[in-house]
Amino acid sequence: MLMKRSWCYRIWLLVGMLSLSVLAQENKLTIRADQTGPVISKYIYGHFSEHLGRCCYEGYWVGEDSAIPNVRGIRSDVVEALKDIQCPVIRWPGGCFADEYHWREGIGPRDQRKPMLNTHWGMVVENNHFGTHEFMDLCEQIGCDAYISGNVGSGTVEEMQDWVEYLNFGGDSEMANLRRANGRDEPWKVKFFGVGNENWGCGGNMTAEYYSDLFKRYATYVKDYPGSRVTKVACGPGDVNYNWMDVCMKNIGGRMNAISMHWYVFSGDWGNKGEATRFSEQQWFGVLEKTVEVDGAIKRYKEIMDRYDSRKRIGLFIDEYGTWWNAEPGSTPGFLYQQNTLRDAVVAGVFLNIFNAHADRVRMANIAQTNNVLQAMILTDGPRMMLTPTYHLFRMYNGHHDGRAVAFDLSCAKYEVDGKALDTVSASVSKNAAGEITISLVNLDPKNAVELSCEIEGGRYGQCSGEVLTSNAMNTHNTFERPDAISPTAFKDFKLKENMLSVTLPSKSVVVLTLK
């Protein structure tokens, strides 16, 4: 009987040891530092600013006579904040607004510009004080590129042709001379031009076949002037619309340089998207589930694109994406003003890790939107300005800009809610020109920390530093009264020895590590 118990004990001990071994290997990241892939374009970290609510007006434009510190009417605190996150590109003027915007109404003396009605966003009168010159001035102050969205829905071919000439031609012509008469001698040499926006919906409710024909006609007149090569962006699908992508790739082909897609996430449905700051763990999980689904959609879109463009000449621009919640109580519903919590930053981290993983096709992404609208970087209240958790996340990810994707394998436990499961950890790894490794890690689990074992192959690194963005509550957010309720802090919970790195990721956190 004693011997039988002894064998039982040994078997139990062996099973326990095996279980511990499995658990120890459950969360493992293997980095192959000597195996690099495509460049993770800095443009993946781009932004989107529409004439919507207080994104442009107050967010950027306060006027030259404003008491808010500004340079030529553009508020200086916002410019400095965007410089600090190395903002690479801004898409403007829309969105749905782009396909009712007529650019000539936004040039010349401001007191002589014709007002228009913004029918998409609140039926407010747009005074056109923030037009082409003001937007391009903004980009130059930040040091970023401009991505112009042209009007196909209600505009003409001539109107689009003239705008491109106004922006990019440096010689003697009617449009170039008009630009000079309005105070700008040299062309801006805009690199990115979208031929329409959401033309399957607010941009004209078109079929893919009809839009494809229109694109070829309009894009013919989006000219490459001397010293100014334009990336022509076709309107691609919103969410899952594989037929639209297939038709456009087949009918347009090499006449475009890139095609867009849009992907918004929320915890409810389009009629009730959920609250920005009041939500359950089920709603936390639900929005992350929808975020992760973009990976499968991108894979399917890439398969379609590969059939028609095996050499990957055409880029995929995810030029609108992000969280979309119900408007904040007391705000104007059509202005889409929402708060921004730790949950939004976690979602953004997962999005960006996925985009980095598809850098062979994904060459730009533009989060919606920069100021005071949807998943904003910055919230303002008159002269006051506040940085959101999403802003801090973008700053933490700066190390990925134009680095090369590094091969890695990740195995991890599952985060489960109500019988559904997601990988607990999302990751991305890149190497910059100096050989430094950036590792971005997101722990999706709002309750439990993760012990992650990281093995580094193909390189030796003796130094590690890091930052973490987390909080005790899922809905922690900054306010104008407490603007630093959540911000990144130094991360020390790791050990680096030779080629092994062990990391403890706090619950509901984003951790970015740099290896040298």
PDB file of N, CA, C and O in Angstrom, residues 126-180:
ATOM      1  N   GLU A 126     -20.284  76.233 -42.709  1.00  0.00           N
ATOM      2  CA  GLU A 126     -18.831  76.209 -42.839  1.00  0.00           C
ATOM      3  C   GLU A 126     -18.401  77.522 -43.469  1.00  0.00           C
ATOM      4  O   GLU A 126     -18.820  77.846 -44.588  1.00  0.00           O
ATOM      5  N   ASN A 127     -17.561  78.293 -42.776  1.00  0.00           N
ATOM      6  CA  ASN A 127     -17.167  79.604 -43.311  1.00  0.00           C
ATOM      7  C   ASN A 127     -15.960  79.548 -44.240  1.00  0.00           C
ATOM      8  O   ASN A 127     -15.551  80.569 -44.805  1.00  0.00           O
ATOM      9  N   ASN A 128     -15.376  78.366 -44.370  1.00  0.00           N
ATOM     10  CA  ASN A 128     -14.252  78.154 -45.295  1.00  0.00           C
ATOM     11  C   ASN A 128     -12.996  78.934 -44.931  1.00  0.00           C
ATOM     12  O   ASN A 128     -12.120  79.135 -45.774  1.00  0.00           O
ATOM     13  N   HIS A 129     -12.871  79.333 -43.677  1.00  0.00           N
ATOM     14  CA  HIS A 129     -11.652  80.033 -43.262  1.00  0.00           C
ATOM     15  C   HIS A 129     -10.453  79.097 -43.184  1.00  0.00           C
ATOM     16  O   HIS A 129      -9.302  79.542 -43.281  1.00  0.00           O
ATOM     17  N   PHE A 130     -10.707  77.810 -42.979  1.00  0.00           N
ATOM     18  CA  PHE A 130      -9.625  76.824 -42.969  1.00  0.00           C
ATOM     19  C   PHE A 130      -9.680  76.088 -44.303  1.00  0.00           C
ATOM     20  O   PHE A 130     -10.424  75.129 -44.484  1.00  0.00           O
ATOM     21  N   GLY A 131      -8.895  76.576 -45.251  1.00  0.00           N
ATOM     22  CA  GLY A 131      -8.898  76.019 -46.602  1.00  0.00           C
ATOM     23  C   GLY A 131      -7.528  75.480 -46.982  1.00  0.00           C
ATOM     24  O   GLY A 131      -6.706  75.136 -46.131  1.00  0.00           O
ATOM     25  N   THR A 132      -7.272  75.443 -48.280  1.00  0.00           N
ATOM     26  CA  THR A 132      -6.047  74.826 -48.789  1.00  0.00           C
ATOM     27  C   THR A 132      -4.789  75.449 -48.199  1.00  0.00           C
ATOM     28  O   THR A 132      -3.895  74.739 -47.721  1.00  0.00           O
ATOM     29  N   HIS A 133      -4.682  76.773 -48.214  1.00  0.00           N
ATOM     30  CA  HIS A 133      -3.473  77.433 -47.720  1.00  0.00           C
ATOM     31  C   HIS A 133      -3.286  77.193 -46.227  1.00  0.00           C
ATOM     32  O   HIS A 133      -2.153  76.962 -45.767  1.00  0.00           O
ATOM     33  N   GLU A 134      -4.372  77.234 -45.472  1.00  0.00           N
ATOM     34  CA  GLU A 134      -4.274  77.040 -44.028  1.00  0.00           C
ATOM     35  C   GLU A 134      -3.879  75.588 -43.712  1.00  0.00           C
ATOM     36  O   GLU A 134      -3.041  75.346 -42.830  1.00  0.00           O
ATOM     37  N   PHE A 135      -4.471  74.645 -44.430  1.00  0.00           N
ATOM     38  CA  PHE A 135      -4.126  73.250 -44.182  1.00  0.00           C
ATOM     39  C   PHE A 135      -2.674  72.967 -44.548  1.00  0.00           C
ATOM     40  O   PHE A 135      -1.952  72.288 -43.800  1.00  0.00           O
ATOM     41  N   MET A 136      -2.232  73.462 -45.675  1.00  0.00           N
ATOM     42  CA  MET A 136      -0.853  73.224 -46.074  1.00  0.00           C
ATOM     43  C   MET A 136       0.128  73.922 -45.127  1.00  0.00           C
ATOM     44  O   MET A 136       1.221  73.410 -44.858  1.00  0.00           O
ATOM     45  N   ASP A 137      -0.268  75.087 -44.601  1.00  0.00           N
ATOM     46  CA  ASP A 137       0.550  75.761 -43.595  1.00  0.00           C
ATOM     47  C   ASP A 137       0.653  74.888 -42.342  1.00  0.00           C
ATOM     48  O   ASP A 137       1.726  74.751 -41.738  1.00  0.00           O
ATOM     49  N   LEU A 138      -0.467  74.305 -41.934  1.00  0.00           N
ATOM     50  CA  LEU A 138      -0.468  73.389 -40.796  1.00  0.00           C
ATOM     51  C   LEU A 138       0.538  72.260 -41.007  1.00  0.00           C
ATOM     52  O   LEU A 138       1.354  71.961 -40.128  1.00  0.00           O
ATOM     53  N   CYS A 139       0.492  71.629 -42.178  1.00  0.00           N
ATOM     54  CA  CYS A 139       1.394  70.505 -42.461  1.00  0.00           C
ATOM     55  C   CYS A 139       2.848  70.954 -42.409  1.00  0.00           C
ATOM     56  O   CYS A 139       3.714  70.228 -41.892  1.00  0.00           O
ATOM     57  N   GLU A 140       3.122  72.133 -42.944  1.00  0.00           N
ATOM     58  CA  GLU A 140       4.498  72.623 -42.921  1.00  0.00           C
ATOM     59  C   GLU A 140       4.949  72.952 -41.500  1.00  0.00           C
ATOM     60  O   GLU A 140       6.111  72.702 -41.144  1.00  0.00           O
ATOM     61  N   GLN A 141       4.062  73.484 -40.670  1.00  0.00           N
ATOM     62  CA  GLN A 141       4.435  73.761 -39.279  1.00  0.00           C
ATOM     63  C   GLN A 141       4.729  72.466 -38.520  1.00  0.00           C
ATOM     64  O   GLN A 141       5.654  72.403 -37.703  1.00  0.00           O
ATOM     65  N   ILE A 142       3.952  71.425 -38.792  1.00  0.00           N
ATOM     66  CA  ILE A 142       4.172  70.134 -38.131  1.00  0.00           C
ATOM     67  C   ILE A 142       5.385  69.426 -38.722  1.00  0.00           C
ATOM     68  O   ILE A 142       6.120  68.724 -38.031  1.00  0.00           O
ATOM     69  N   GLY A 143       5.612  69.621 -40.026  1.00  0.00           N
ATOM     70  CA  GLY A 143       6.654  68.888 -40.732  1.00  0.00           C
ATOM     71  C   GLY A 143       6.168  67.564 -41.269  1.00  0.00           C
ATOM     72  O   GLY A 143       6.937  66.601 -41.400  1.00  0.00           O
ATOM     73  N   CYS A 144       4.868  67.489 -41.620  1.00  0.00           N
ATOM     74  CA  CYS A 144       4.292  66.249 -42.127  1.00  0.00           C
ATOM     75  C   CYS A 144       3.826  66.419 -43.568  1.00  0.00           C
ATOM     76  O   CYS A 144       3.756  67.530 -44.096  1.00  0.00           O
ATOM     77  N   ASP A 145       3.501  65.302 -44.207  1.00  0.00           N
ATOM     78  CA  ASP A 145       2.971  65.327 -45.562  1.00  0.00           C
ATOM     79  C   ASP A 145       1.456  65.509 -45.542  1.00  0.00           C
ATOM     80  O   ASP A 145       0.794  65.232 -44.540  1.00  0.00           O
ATOM     81  N   ALA A 146       0.938  65.949 -46.685  1.00  0.00           N
ATOM     82  CA  ALA A 146      -0.502  66.137 -46.856  1.00  0.00           C
ATOM     83  C   ALA A 146      -1.066  65.023 -47.728  1.00  0.00           C
ATOM     84  O   ALA A 146      -0.451  64.614 -48.714  1.00  0.00           O
ATOM     85  N   TYR A 147      -2.224  64.544 -47.352  1.00  0.00           N
ATOM     86  CA  TYR A 147      -2.995  63.582 -48.146  1.00  0.00           C
ATOM     87  C   TYR A 147      -4.341  64.253 -48.400  1.00  0.00           C
ATOM     88  O   TYR A 147      -5.160  64.375 -47.503  1.00  0.00           O
ATOM     89  N   ILE A 148      -4.530  64.710 -49.627  1.00  0.00           N
ATOM     90  CA  ILE A 148      -5.749  65.427 -50.012  1.00  0.00           C
ATOM     91  C   ILE A 148      -6.788  64.444 -50.531  1.00  0.00           C
ATOM     92  O   ILE A 148      -6.499  63.580 -51.360  1.00  0.00           O
ATOM     93  N   SER A 149      -8.013  64.590 -50.049  1.00  0.00           N
ATOM     94  CA  SER A 149      -9.120  63.762 -50.519  1.00  0.00           C
ATOM     95  C   SER A 149      -9.976  64.587 -51.469  1.00  0.00           C
ATOM     96  O   SER A 149     -10.578  65.590 -51.080  1.00  0.00           O
ATOM     97  N   GLY A 150      -9.999  64.194 -52.733  1.00  0.00           N
ATOM     98  CA  GLY A 150     -10.681  64.961 -53.768  1.00  0.00           C
ATOM     99  C   GLY A 150     -12.154  64.624 -53.898  1.00  0.00           C
ATOM    100  O   GLY A 150     -12.615  63.554 -53.487  1.00  0.00           O
ATOM    101  N   ASN A 151     -12.887  65.542 -54.510  1.00  0.00           N
ATOM    102  CA  ASN A 151     -14.342  65.455 -54.623  1.00  0.00           C
ATOM    103  C   ASN A 151     -14.742  64.783 -55.931  1.00  0.00           C
ATOM    104  O   ASN A 151     -14.661  65.378 -56.999  1.00  0.00           O
ATOM    105  N   VAL A 152     -15.207  63.541 -55.825  1.00  0.00           N
ATOM    106  CA  VAL A 152     -15.769  62.830 -56.976  1.00  0.00           C
ATOM    107  C   VAL A 152     -17.293  62.847 -56.925  1.00  0.00           C
ATOM    108  O   VAL A 152     -17.967  62.926 -57.941  1.00  0.00           O
ATOM    109  N   GLY A 153     -17.844  62.804 -55.691  1.00  0.00           N
ATOM    110  CA  GLY A 153     -19.288  62.684 -55.531  1.00  0.00           C
ATOM    111  C   GLY A 153     -20.074  63.834 -56.118  1.00  0.00           C
ATOM    112  O   GLY A 153     -21.094  63.626 -56.791  1.00  0.00           O
ATOM    113  N   SER A 154     -19.628  65.094 -55.875  1.00  0.00           N
ATOM    114  CA  SER A 154     -20.366  66.248 -56.396  1.00  0.00           C
ATOM    115  C   SER A 154     -19.459  67.193 -57.176  1.00  0.00           C
ATOM    116  O   SER A 154     -19.906  68.258 -57.594  1.00  0.00           O
ATOM    117  N   GLY A 155     -18.200  66.824 -57.369  1.00  0.00           N
ATOM    118  CA  GLY A 155     -17.253  67.678 -58.077  1.00  0.00           C
ATOM    119  C   GLY A 155     -17.070  67.259 -59.525  1.00  0.00           C
ATOM    120  O   GLY A 155     -17.550  66.217 -59.958  1.00  0.00           O
ATOM    121  N   THR A 156     -16.343  68.062 -60.251  1.00  0.00           N
ATOM    122  CA  THR A 156     -16.092  67.799 -61.669  1.00  0.00           C
ATOM    123  C   THR A 156     -14.644  67.390 -61.887  1.00  0.00           C
ATOM    124  O   THR A 156     -13.778  67.626 -61.041  1.00  0.00           O
ATOM    125  N   VAL A 157     -14.400  66.812 -63.045  1.00  0.00           N
ATOM    126  CA  VAL A 157     -13.039  66.457 -63.423  1.00  0.00           C
ATOM    127  C   VAL A 157     -12.173  67.708 -63.491  1.00  0.00           C
ATOM    128  O   VAL A 157     -11.033  67.729 -63.003  1.00  0.00           O
ATOM    129  N   GLU A 158     -12.694  68.770 -64.073  1.00  0.00           N
ATOM    130  CA  GLU A 158     -11.934  70.013 -64.196  1.00  0.00           C
ATOM    131  C   GLU A 158     -11.564  70.560 -62.822  1.00  0.00           C
ATOM    132  O   GLU A 158     -10.437  71.037 -62.606  1.00  0.00           O
ATOM    133  N   GLU A 159     -12.509  70.496 -61.879  1.00  0.00           N
ATOM    134  CA  GLU A 159     -12.260  70.992 -60.532  1.00  0.00           C
ATOM    135  C   GLU A 159     -11.100  70.240 -59.880  1.00  0.00           C
ATOM    136  O   GLU A 159     -10.216  70.841 -59.256  1.00  0.00           O
ATOM    137  N   MET A 160     -11.085  68.908 -60.047  1.00  0.00           N
ATOM    138  CA  MET A 160     -10.011  68.110 -59.464  1.00  0.00           C
ATOM    139  C   MET A 160      -8.684  68.391 -60.157  1.00  0.00           C
ATOM    140  O   MET A 160      -7.642  68.544 -59.512  1.00  0.00           O
ATOM    141  N   GLN A 161      -8.710  68.481 -61.466  1.00  0.00           N
ATOM    142  CA  GLN A 161      -7.493  68.781 -62.218  1.00  0.00           C
ATOM    143  C   GLN A 161      -6.905  70.127 -61.780  1.00  0.00           C
ATOM    144  O   GLN A 161      -5.700  70.256 -61.554  1.00  0.00           O
ATOM    145  N   ASP A 162      -7.760  71.119 -61.637  1.00  0.00           N
ATOM    146  CA  ASP A 162      -7.296  72.454 -61.258  1.00  0.00           C
ATOM    147  C   ASP A 162      -6.688  72.455 -59.857  1.00  0.00           C
ATOM    148  O   ASP A 162      -5.703  73.160 -59.597  1.00  0.00           O
ATOM    149  N   TRP A 163      -7.282  71.691 -58.945  1.00  0.00           N
ATOM    150  CA  TRP A 163      -6.760  71.659 -57.575  1.00  0.00           C
ATOM    151  C   TRP A 163      -5.350  71.074 -57.541  1.00  0.00           C
ATOM    152  O   TRP A 163      -4.454  71.607 -56.878  1.00  0.00           O
ATOM    153  N   VAL A 164      -5.147  69.984 -58.278  1.00  0.00           N
ATOM    154  CA  VAL A 164      -3.820  69.372 -58.308  1.00  0.00           C
ATOM    155  C   VAL A 164      -2.799  70.331 -58.918  1.00  0.00           C
ATOM    156  O   VAL A 164      -1.675  70.472 -58.431  1.00  0.00           O
ATOM    157  N   GLU A 165      -3.199  71.032 -59.985  1.00  0.00           N
ATOM    158  CA  GLU A 165      -2.305  72.014 -60.602  1.00  0.00           C
ATOM    159  C   GLU A 165      -2.010  73.161 -59.634  1.00  0.00           C
ATOM    160  O   GLU A 165      -0.860  73.621 -59.520  1.00  0.00           O
ATOM    161  N   TYR A 166      -3.005  73.604 -58.924  1.00  0.00           N
ATOM    162  CA  TYR A 166      -2.852  74.685 -57.934  1.00  0.00           C
ATOM    163  C   TYR A 166      -1.859  74.265 -56.848  1.00  0.00           C
ATOM    164  O   TYR A 166      -1.029  75.057 -56.392  1.00  0.00           O
ATOM    165  N   LEU A 167      -1.944  73.021 -56.435  1.00  0.00           N
ATOM    166  CA  LEU A 167      -1.099  72.509 -55.368  1.00  0.00           C
ATOM    167  C   LEU A 167       0.337  72.238 -55.810  1.00  0.00           C
ATOM    168  O   LEU A 167       1.286  72.508 -55.065  1.00  0.00           O
ATOM    169  N   ASN A 168       0.506  71.737 -57.036  1.00  0.00           N
ATOM    170  CA  ASN A 168       1.778  71.103 -57.374  1.00  0.00           C
ATOM    171  C   ASN A 168       2.548  71.682 -58.548  1.00  0.00           C
ATOM    172  O   ASN A 168       3.703  71.303 -58.748  1.00  0.00           O
ATOM    173  N   PHE A 169       1.968  72.570 -59.337  1.00  0.00           N
ATOM    174  CA  PHE A 169       2.693  73.053 -60.520  1.00  0.00           C
ATOM    175  C   PHE A 169       3.474  74.314 -60.183  1.00  0.00           C
ATOM    176  O   PHE A 169       2.936  75.267 -59.606  1.00  0.00           O
ATOM    177  N   GLY A 170       4.754  74.319 -60.557  1.00  0.00           N
ATOM    178  CA  GLY A 170       5.617  75.447 -60.239  1.00  0.00           C
ATOM    179  C   GLY A 170       5.859  76.402 -61.389  1.00  0.00           C
ATOM    180  O   GLY A 170       6.566  77.406 -61.227  1.00  0.00           O
ATOM    181  N   GLY A 171       5.279  76.129 -62.558  1.00  0.00           N
ATOM    182  CA  GLY A 171       5.523  76.960 -63.731  1.00  0.00           C
ATOM    183  C   GLY A 171       4.506  78.077 -63.891  1.00  0.00           C
ATOM    184  O   GLY A 171       3.881  78.537 -62.928  1.00  0.00           O
ATOM    185  N   ASP A 172       4.358  78.493 -65.143  1.00  0.00           N
ATOM    186  CA  ASP A 172       3.474  79.617 -65.483  1.00  0.00           C
ATOM    187  C   ASP A 172       2.160  79.064 -66.014  1.00  0.00           C
ATOM    188  O   ASP A 172       2.093  78.583 -67.147  1.00  0.00           O
ATOM    189  N   SER A 173       1.125  79.106 -65.195  1.00  0.00           N
ATOM    190  CA  SER A 173      -0.190  78.628 -65.613  1.00  0.00           C
ATOM    191  C   SER A 173      -1.251  79.377 -64.830  1.00  0.00           C
ATOM    192  O   SER A 173      -0.958  80.057 -63.830  1.00  0.00           O
ATOM    193  N   GLU A 174      -2.496  79.243 -65.271  1.00  0.00           N
ATOM    194  CA  GLU A 174      -3.583  79.957 -64.594  1.00  0.00           C
ATOM    195  C   GLU A 174      -3.670  79.577 -63.123  1.00  0.00           C
ATOM    196  O   GLU A 174      -3.772  80.444 -62.243  1.00  0.00           O
ATOM    197  N   MET A 175      -3.626  78.266 -62.816  1.00  0.00           N
ATOM    198  CA  MET A 175      -3.774  77.827 -61.430  1.00  0.00           C
ATOM    199  C   MET A 175      -2.543  78.181 -60.597  1.00  0.00           C
ATOM    200  O   MET A 175      -2.655  78.591 -59.432  1.00  0.00           O
ATOM    201  N   ALA A 176      -1.359  78.014 -61.160  1.00  0.00           N
ATOM    202  CA  ALA A 176      -0.144  78.356 -60.422  1.00  0.00           C
ATOM    203  C   ALA A 176      -0.091  79.854 -60.126  1.00  0.00           C
ATOM    204  O   ALA A 176       0.305  80.271 -59.029  1.00  0.00           O
ATOM    205  N   ASN A 177      -0.523  80.643 -61.069  1.00  0.00           N
ATOM    206  CA  ASN A 177      -0.523  82.089 -60.860  1.00  0.00           C
ATOM    207  C   ASN A 177      -1.610  82.516 -59.874  1.00  0.00           C
ATOM    208  O   ASN A 177      -1.448  83.492 -59.136  1.00  0.00           O
ATOM    209  N   LEU A 178      -2.725  81.785 -59.859  1.00  0.00           N
ATOM    210  CA  LEU A 178      -3.759  82.046 -58.863  1.00  0.00           C
ATOM    211  C   LEU A 178      -3.217  81.757 -57.459  1.00  0.00           C
ATOM    212  O   LEU A 178      -3.473  82.513 -56.515  1.00  0.00           O
ATOM    213  N   ARG A 179      -2.483  80.681 -57.336  1.00  0.00           N
ATOM    214  CA  ARG A 179      -1.860  80.354 -56.041  1.00  0.00           C
ATOM    215  C   ARG A 179      -0.920  81.480 -55.608  1.00  0.00           C
ATOM    216  O   ARG A 179      -0.912  81.895 -54.449  1.00  0.00           O
ATOM    217  N   ARG A 180      -0.124  81.968 -56.555  1.00  0.00           N
ATOM    218  CA  ARG A 180       0.802  83.054 -56.228  1.00  0.00           C
ATOM    219  C   ARG A 180       0.046  84.318 -55.819  1.00  0.00           C
ATOM    220  O   ARG A 180       0.437  85.019 -54.875  1.00  0.00           O
TER     221      ARG A 180
END
